[in-house]
CSV table of C-alpha atoms in Angstrom, one decimal:
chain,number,residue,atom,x,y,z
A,1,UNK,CA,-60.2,-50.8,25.2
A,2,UNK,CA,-57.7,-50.9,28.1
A,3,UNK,CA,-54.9,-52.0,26.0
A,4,UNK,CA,-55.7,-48.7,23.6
A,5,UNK,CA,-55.9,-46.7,26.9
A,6,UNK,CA,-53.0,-47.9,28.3
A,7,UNK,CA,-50.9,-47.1,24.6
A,8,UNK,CA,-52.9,-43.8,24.4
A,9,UNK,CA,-51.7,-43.1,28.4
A,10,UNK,CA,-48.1,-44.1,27.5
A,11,UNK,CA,-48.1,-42.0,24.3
A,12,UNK,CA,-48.7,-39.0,25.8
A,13,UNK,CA,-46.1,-39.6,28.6
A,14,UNK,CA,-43.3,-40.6,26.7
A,15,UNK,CA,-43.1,-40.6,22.8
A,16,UNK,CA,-45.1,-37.5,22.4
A,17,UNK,CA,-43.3,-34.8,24.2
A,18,UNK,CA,-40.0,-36.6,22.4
A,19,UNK,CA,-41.6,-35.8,19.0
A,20,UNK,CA,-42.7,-32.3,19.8
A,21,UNK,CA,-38.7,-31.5,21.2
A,22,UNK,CA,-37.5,-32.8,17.4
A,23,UNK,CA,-40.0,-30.6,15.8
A,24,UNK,CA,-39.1,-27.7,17.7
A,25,UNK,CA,-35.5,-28.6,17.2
A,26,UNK,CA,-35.9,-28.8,13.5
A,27,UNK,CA,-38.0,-25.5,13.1
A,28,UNK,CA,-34.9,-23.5,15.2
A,29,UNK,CA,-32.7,-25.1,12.4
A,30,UNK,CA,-34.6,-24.2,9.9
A,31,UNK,CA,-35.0,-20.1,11.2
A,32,UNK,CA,-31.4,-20.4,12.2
A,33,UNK,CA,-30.5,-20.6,8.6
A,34,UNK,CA,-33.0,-18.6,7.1
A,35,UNK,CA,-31.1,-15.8,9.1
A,36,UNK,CA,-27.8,-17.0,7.4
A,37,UNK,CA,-28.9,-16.8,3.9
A,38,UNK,CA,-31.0,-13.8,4.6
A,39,UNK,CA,-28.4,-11.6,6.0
A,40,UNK,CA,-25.7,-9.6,4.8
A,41,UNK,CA,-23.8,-11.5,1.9
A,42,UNK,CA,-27.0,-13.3,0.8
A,43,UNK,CA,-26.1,-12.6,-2.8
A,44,UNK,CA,-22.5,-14.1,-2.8
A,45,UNK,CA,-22.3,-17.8,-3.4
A,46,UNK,CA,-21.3,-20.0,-0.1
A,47,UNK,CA,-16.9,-20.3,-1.9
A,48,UNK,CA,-17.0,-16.7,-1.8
A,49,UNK,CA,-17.9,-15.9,1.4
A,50,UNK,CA,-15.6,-18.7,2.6
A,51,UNK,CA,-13.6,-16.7,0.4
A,52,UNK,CA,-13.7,-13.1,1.9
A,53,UNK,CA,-14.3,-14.3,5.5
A,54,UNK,CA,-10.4,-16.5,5.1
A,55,UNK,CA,-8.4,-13.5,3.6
A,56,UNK,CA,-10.0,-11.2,6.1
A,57,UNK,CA,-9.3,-13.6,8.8
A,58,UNK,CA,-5.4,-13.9,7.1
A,59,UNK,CA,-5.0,-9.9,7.4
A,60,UNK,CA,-6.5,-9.5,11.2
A,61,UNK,CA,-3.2,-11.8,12.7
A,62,UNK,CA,-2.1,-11.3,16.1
A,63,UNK,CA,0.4,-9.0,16.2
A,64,UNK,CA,1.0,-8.4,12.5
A,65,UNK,CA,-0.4,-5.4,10.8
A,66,UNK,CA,-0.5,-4.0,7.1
A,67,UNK,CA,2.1,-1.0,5.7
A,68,UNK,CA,0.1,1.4,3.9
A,69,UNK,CA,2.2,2.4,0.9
A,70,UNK,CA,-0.5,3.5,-1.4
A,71,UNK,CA,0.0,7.5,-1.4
A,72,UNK,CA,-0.1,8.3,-5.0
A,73,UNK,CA,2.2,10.1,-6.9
A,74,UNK,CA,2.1,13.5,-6.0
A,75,UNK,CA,2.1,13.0,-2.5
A,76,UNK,CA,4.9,10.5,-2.2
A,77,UNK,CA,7.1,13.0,-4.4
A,78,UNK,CA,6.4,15.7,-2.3
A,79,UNK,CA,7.8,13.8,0.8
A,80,UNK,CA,11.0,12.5,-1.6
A,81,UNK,CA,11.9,16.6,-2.8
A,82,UNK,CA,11.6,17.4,1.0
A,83,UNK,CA,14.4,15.5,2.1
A,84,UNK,CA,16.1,16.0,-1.7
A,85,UNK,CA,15.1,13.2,-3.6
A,86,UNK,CA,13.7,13.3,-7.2
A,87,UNK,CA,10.6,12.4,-7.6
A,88,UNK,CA,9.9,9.9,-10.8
A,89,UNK,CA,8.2,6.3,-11.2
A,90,UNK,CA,11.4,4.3,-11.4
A,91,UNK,CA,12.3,5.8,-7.7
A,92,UNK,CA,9.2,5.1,-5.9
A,93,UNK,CA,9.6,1.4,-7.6
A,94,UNK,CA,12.8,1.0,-5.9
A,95,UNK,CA,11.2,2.5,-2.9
A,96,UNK,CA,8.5,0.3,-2.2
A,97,UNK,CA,10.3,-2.6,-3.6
A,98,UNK,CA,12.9,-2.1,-0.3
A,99,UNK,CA,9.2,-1.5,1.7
A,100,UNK,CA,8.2,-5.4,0.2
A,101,UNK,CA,11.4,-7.0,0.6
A,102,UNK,CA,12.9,-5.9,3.8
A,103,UNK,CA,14.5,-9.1,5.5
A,104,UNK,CA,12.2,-10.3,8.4
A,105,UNK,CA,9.1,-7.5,7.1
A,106,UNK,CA,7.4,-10.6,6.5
A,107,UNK,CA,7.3,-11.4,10.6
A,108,UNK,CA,5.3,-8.1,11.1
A,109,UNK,CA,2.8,-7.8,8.1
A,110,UNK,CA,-0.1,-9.3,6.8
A,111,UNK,CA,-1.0,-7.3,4.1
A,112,UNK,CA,0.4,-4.3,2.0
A,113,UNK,CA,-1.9,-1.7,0.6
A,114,UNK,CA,-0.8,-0.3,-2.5
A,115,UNK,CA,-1.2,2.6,-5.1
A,116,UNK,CA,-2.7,2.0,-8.6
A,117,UNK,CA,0.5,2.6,-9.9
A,118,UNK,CA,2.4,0.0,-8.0
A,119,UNK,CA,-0.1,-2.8,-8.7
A,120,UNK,CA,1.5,-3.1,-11.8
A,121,UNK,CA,5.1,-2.8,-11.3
A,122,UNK,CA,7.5,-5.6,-10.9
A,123,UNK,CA,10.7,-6.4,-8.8
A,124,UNK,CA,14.2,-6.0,-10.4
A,125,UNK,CA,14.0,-9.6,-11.2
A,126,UNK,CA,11.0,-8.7,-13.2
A,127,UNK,CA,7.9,-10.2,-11.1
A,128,UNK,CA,5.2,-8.4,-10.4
A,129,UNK,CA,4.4,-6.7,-6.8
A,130,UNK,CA,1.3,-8.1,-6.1
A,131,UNK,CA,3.5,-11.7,-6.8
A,132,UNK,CA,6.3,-10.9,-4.6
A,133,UNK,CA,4.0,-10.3,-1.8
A,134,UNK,CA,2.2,-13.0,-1.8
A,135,UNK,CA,5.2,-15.5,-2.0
A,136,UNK,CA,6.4,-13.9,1.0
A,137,UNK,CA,2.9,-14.3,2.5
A,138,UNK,CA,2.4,-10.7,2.9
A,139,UNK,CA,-1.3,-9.8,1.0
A,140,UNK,CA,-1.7,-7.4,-1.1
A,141,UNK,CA,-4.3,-4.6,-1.6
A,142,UNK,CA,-5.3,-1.5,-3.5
A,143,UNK,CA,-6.1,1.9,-2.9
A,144,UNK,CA,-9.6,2.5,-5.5
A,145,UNK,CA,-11.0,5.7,-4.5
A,146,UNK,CA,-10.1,8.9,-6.6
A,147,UNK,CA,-10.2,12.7,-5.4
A,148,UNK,CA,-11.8,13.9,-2.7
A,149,UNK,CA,-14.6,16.3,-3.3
A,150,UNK,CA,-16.3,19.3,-1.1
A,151,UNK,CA,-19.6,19.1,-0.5
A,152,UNK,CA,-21.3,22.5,-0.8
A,153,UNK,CA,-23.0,24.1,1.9
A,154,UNK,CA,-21.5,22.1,4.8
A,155,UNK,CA,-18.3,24.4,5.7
A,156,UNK,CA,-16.0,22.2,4.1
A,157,UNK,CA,-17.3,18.8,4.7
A,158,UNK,CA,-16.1,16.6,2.1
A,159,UNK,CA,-16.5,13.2,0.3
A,160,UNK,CA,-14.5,11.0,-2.0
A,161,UNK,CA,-14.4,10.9,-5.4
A,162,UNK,CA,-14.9,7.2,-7.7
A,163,UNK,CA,-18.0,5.1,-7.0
A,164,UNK,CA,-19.5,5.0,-10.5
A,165,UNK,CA,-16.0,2.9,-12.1
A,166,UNK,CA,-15.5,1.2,-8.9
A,167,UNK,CA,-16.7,-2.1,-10.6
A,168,UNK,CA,-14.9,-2.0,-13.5
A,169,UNK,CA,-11.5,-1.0,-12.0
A,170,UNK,CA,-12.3,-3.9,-9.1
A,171,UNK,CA,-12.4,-6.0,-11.8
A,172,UNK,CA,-9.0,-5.2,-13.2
A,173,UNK,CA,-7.5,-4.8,-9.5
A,174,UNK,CA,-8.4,-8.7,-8.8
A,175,UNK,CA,-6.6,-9.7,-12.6
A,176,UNK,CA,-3.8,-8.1,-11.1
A,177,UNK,CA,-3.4,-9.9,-8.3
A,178,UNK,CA,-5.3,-8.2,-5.2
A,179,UNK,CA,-7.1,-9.2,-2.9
A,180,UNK,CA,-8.7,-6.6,-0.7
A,181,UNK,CA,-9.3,-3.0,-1.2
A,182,UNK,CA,-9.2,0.4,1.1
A,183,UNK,CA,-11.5,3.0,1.3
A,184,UNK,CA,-10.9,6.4,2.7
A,185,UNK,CA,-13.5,8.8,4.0
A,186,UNK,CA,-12.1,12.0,5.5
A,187,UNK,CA,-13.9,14.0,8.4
A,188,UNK,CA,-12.7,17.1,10.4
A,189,UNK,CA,-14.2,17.9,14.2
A,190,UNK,CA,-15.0,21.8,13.9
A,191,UNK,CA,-18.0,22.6,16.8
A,192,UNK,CA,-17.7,26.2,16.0
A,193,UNK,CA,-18.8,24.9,12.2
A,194,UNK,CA,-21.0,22.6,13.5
A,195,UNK,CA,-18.7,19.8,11.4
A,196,UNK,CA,-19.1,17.1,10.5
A,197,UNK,CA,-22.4,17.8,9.6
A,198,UNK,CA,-24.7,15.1,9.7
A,199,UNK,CA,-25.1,15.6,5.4
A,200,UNK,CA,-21.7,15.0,5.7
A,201,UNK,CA,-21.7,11.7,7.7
A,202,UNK,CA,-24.6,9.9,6.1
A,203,UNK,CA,-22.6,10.6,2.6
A,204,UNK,CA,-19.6,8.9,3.5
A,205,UNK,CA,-20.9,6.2,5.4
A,206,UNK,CA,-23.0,5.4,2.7
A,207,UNK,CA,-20.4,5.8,0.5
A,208,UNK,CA,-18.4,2.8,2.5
A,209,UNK,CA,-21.3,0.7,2.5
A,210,UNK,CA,-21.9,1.3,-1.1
A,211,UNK,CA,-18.2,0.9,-1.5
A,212,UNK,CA,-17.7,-2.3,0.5
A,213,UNK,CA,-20.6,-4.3,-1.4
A,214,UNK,CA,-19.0,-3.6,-5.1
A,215,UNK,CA,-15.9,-4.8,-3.9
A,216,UNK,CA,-17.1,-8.3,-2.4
A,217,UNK,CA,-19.1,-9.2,-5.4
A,218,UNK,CA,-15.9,-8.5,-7.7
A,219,UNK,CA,-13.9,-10.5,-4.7
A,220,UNK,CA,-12.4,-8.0,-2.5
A,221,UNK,CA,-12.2,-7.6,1.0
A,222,UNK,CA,-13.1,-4.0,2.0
A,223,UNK,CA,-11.3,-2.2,4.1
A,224,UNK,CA,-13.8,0.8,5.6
A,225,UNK,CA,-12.0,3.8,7.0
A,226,UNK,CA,-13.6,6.6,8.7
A,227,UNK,CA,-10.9,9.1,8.9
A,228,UNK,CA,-11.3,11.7,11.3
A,229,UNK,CA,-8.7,14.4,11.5
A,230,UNK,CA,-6.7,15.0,15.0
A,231,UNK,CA,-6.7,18.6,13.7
A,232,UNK,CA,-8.8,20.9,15.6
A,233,UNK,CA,-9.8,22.0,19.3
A,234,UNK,CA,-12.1,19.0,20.2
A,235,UNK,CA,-12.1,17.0,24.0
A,236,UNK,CA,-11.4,13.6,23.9
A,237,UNK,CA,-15.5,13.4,25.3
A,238,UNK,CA,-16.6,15.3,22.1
A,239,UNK,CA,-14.3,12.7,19.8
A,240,UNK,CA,-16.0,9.8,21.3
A,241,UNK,CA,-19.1,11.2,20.9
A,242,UNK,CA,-18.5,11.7,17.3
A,243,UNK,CA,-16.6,8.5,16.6
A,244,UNK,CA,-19.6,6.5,18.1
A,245,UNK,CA,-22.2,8.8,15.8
A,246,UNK,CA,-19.8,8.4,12.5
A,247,UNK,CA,-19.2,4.6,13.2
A,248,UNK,CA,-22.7,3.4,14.1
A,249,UNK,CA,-23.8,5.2,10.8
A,250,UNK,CA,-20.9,3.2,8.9
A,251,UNK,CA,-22.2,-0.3,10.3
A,252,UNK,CA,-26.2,0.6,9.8
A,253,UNK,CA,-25.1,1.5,6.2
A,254,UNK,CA,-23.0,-1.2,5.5
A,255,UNK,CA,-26.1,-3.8,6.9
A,256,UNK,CA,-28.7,-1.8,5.1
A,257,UNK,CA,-26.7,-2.5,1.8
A,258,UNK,CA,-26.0,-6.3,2.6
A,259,UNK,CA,-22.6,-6.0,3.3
A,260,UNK,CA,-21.2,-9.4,4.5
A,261,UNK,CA,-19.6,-8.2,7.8
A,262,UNK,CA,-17.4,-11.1,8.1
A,263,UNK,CA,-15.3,-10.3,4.8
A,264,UNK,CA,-14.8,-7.0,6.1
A,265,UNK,CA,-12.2,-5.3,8.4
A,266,UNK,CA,-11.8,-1.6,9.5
A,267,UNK,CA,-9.3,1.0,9.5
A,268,UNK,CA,-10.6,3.8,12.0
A,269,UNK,CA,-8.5,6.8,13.3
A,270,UNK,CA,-7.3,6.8,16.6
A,271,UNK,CA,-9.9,8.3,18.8
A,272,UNK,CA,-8.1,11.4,20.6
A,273,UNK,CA,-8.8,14.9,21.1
A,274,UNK,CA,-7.8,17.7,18.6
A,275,UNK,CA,-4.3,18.8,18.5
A,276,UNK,CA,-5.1,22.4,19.9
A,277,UNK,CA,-7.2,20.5,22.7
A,278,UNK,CA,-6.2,22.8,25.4
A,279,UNK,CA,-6.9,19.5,28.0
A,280,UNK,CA,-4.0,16.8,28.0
A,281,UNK,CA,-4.8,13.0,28.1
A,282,UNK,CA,-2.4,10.0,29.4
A,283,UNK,CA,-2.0,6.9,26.8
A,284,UNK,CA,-4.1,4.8,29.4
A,285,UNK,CA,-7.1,7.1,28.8
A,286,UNK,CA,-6.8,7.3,25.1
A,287,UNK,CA,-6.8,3.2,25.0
A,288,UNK,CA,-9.7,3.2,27.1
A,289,UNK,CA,-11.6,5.7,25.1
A,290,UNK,CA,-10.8,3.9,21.7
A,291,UNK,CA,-12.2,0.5,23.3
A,292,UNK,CA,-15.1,2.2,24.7
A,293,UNK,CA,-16.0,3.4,21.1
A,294,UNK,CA,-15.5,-0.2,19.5
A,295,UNK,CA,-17.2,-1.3,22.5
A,296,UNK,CA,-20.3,0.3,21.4
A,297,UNK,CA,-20.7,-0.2,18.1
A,298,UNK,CA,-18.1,-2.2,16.6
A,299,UNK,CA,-19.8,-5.5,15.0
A,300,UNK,CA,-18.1,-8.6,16.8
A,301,UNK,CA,-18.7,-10.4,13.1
A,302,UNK,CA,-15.7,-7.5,11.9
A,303,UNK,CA,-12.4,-10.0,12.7
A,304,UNK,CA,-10.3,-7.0,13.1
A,305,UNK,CA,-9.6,-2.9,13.5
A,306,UNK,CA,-5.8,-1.6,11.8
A,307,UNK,CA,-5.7,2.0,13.2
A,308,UNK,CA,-4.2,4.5,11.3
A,309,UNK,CA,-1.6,6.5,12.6
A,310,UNK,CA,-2.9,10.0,11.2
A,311,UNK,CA,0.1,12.0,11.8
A,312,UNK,CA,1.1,10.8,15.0
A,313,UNK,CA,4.8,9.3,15.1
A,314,UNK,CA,5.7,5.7,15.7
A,315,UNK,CA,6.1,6.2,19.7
A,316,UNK,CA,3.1,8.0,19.8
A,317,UNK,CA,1.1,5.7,17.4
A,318,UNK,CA,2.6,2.7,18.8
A,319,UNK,CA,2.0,3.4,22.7
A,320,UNK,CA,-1.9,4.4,21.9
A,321,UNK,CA,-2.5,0.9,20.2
A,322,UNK,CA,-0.8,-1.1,22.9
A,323,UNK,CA,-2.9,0.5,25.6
A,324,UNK,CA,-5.7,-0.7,23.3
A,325,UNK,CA,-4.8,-3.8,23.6
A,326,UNK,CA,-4.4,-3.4,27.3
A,327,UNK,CA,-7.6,-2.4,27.7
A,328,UNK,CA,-9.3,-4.5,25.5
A,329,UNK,CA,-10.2,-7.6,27.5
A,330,UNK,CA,-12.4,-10.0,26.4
A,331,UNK,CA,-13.2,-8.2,23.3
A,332,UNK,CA,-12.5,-10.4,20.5
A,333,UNK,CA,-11.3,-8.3,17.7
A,334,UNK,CA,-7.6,-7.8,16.4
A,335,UNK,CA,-6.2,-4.7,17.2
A,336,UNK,CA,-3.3,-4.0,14.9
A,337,UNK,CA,-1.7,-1.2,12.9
A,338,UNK,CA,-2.2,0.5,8.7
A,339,UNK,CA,0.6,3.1,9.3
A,340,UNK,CA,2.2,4.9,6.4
A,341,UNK,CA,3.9,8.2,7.9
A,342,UNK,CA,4.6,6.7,11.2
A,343,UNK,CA,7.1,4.2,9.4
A,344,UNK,CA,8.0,5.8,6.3
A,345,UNK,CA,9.0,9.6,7.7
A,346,UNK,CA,12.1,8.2,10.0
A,347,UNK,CA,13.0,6.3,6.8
A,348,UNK,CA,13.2,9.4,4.6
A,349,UNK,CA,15.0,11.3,7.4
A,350,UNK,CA,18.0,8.8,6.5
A,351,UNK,CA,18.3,10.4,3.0
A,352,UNK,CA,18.4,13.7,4.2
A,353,UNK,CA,21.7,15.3,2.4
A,354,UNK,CA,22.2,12.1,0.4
A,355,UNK,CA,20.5,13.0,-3.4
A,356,UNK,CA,19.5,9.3,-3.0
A,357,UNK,CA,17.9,6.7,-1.4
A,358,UNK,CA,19.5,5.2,1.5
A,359,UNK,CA,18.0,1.5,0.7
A,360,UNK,CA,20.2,-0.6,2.8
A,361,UNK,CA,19.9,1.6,6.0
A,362,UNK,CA,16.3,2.3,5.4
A,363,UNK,CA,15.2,-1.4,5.1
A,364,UNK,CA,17.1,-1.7,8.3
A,365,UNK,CA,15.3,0.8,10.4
A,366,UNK,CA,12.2,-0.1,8.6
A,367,UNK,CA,12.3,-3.6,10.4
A,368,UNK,CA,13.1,-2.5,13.6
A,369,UNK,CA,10.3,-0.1,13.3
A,370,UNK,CA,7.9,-2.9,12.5
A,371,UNK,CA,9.0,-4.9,15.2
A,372,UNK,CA,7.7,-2.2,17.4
A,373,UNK,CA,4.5,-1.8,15.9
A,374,UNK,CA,4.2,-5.9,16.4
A,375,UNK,CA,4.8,-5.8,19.9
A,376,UNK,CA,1.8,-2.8,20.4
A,377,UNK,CA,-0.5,-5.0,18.2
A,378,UNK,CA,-0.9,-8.2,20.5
């Protein structure tokens, strides 16, 4: 009877406390990944997350940023006939072929978005885009949505058009070689109209979400983009406001519809006030207002934000994301650029006078215009 006390006595001191702290230990492992598989991507198998978490990784780089040459037809001929060039398939695919194969592009980029239409062109030498991209380590992507739509009743709110093929086309987009995918939603600031409306905000963001979840079952990475105008009369207080309100509605959606977070990147305006603001802001004010807004909602499981330049020019655009980046701290997202007009409008200026493209000068500039986009992006 004292030898069983003794052991009962030294049980309870020692080896008992050690058993209950591996119990506990193992039941936290367990709940730990519960949450994993329970949360947003729950539905993908473990390669394809692995999958989608790499490539968004791969275009979230330090310092290199994607071009965004996915305007579609109509819109990129309307910008060749205003500087006099003719508008026809065989002359954007020279165009964006010099935008693909600029020498030293390849130092600045990390992905390439591109329009349906130049998915499935090739190179003079015959390969195809998406191909030439990749062997230059640049990764391409796809514009999928289709028109954009007004919603009735909301003083011209609108949405984008495209949802109900999204799966289909996906499919074909990923045979052709893509790997992620970019999804606009357009707002405008309008107080007197009381826009956005909030109709307005919960239908795009849901769209997004919606949007985001068909793409990383067929194997895409989604790029979201909330697109709010700089048109209008708006402070830079009331943009934040609304930025925060659009954005935290974007990530609610997107969580709500099991989006896996990590296989996902953004592409958000640049917060700013309206053009007709009558109240001026420095750059340093506009960097701190954009982290502020990322601050507050922005997942930290997102690797990455590429701003888009929304009319601004390349100084402008450029000098807005390097304060960013200045202000950013500890924050550990990549900061980084999706421009389109910002680096393509100078390049068109060359032709100006010429009937023709300008390729050798234009490829030229183009790189040297990158270069400075780089620098802003670290």
């Amino acid at each position: 009877q004292p030898f069983n006390t003794l052991f009962t006595f030294t049980f309870m001191r020692t080896i008992a406390p050690t058993l209950l702290l591996v119990a506990l230990s193992a039941m936290s492992v367990s709940s730990s990944s519960a949450l994993i598989v329970g949360g947003g991507g729950s539905h993908l198998t473990a390669a394809q997350r692995l999958a989608l978490k790499t490539t968004a990784e791969q275009m979230c780089q330090s310092g290199k940023g994607l071009t965004a040459c996915d305007e579609g037809p109509a819109t990129i001929g309307s910008r060749f006939e205003a500087v006099g060039i003719t508008n026809s398939e065989e002359t954007r695919r020279i165009y964006r072929q010099m935008l693909f194969t600029a020498p030293g592009c390849e130092n600045y980029l990390s992905g390439a978005i591109l329009d349906p239409e130049t998915l499935y062109q090739k190179s003079d030498e015959g390969v195809l885009f998406p191909e030439l991209l990749k062997s230059r380590g640049i990764l391409p992507g796809v514009k999928p949505h289709l028109k954009i739509y007004e919603l009735p009743g909301t003083n011209g709110d609108t949405v984008m058009q495209g949802l109900d093929s999204l799966s289909v086309r996906c499919k074909e987009y990923v045979a052709a070689g893509a790997v992620f995918a970019k999804w606009r939603s357009p707002l405008v600031i309008d107080t007197s109209k009381g826009c956005p409306t909030d109709l307005a905000i919960r239908a795009n963001m849901h769209d997004l979400a919606r949007y985001a979840i068909i793409c990383q079952s067929e194997g895409l990475v989604p790029i979201v983009e909330p697109d709010i105008s700089l048109s209008g009369t708006h402070t830079l207080e009331e943009s934040i406001s609304i930025n925060i309100k659009v954005q935290a509605e974007l990530y609610k959606s997107m969580i709500d519809h099991g989006v896996y977070m990590e296989g996902s990147t953004l592409k958000p305006n640049i917060v700013n006030a309206g053009r007709s603001c009558p109240s001026s802001y420095t750059v340093d004010e506009i960097g701190a207002a954009n982290i502020r807004v990322l601050r507050d909602v922005f997942p930290v499981a997102m690797p990455g934000a590429n701003f888009l330049s929304g009319g601004q020019s390349l100084t402008e655009a450029a000098g807005r994301l390097n304060a960013m980046n200045k202000a950013k701290g500890n924050s550990p997202w990549n900061l980084s650029f999706s421009w389109s007009q910002a680096l393509q409008l100078p390049l068109l200026d060359l032709c100006k006078g010429k009937g023709e493209l300008q390729l050798e000068d234009m490829a030229k500039l183009y790189v040297e215009e990158l270069e400075v986009a780089s620098k802003a992006a670290r």
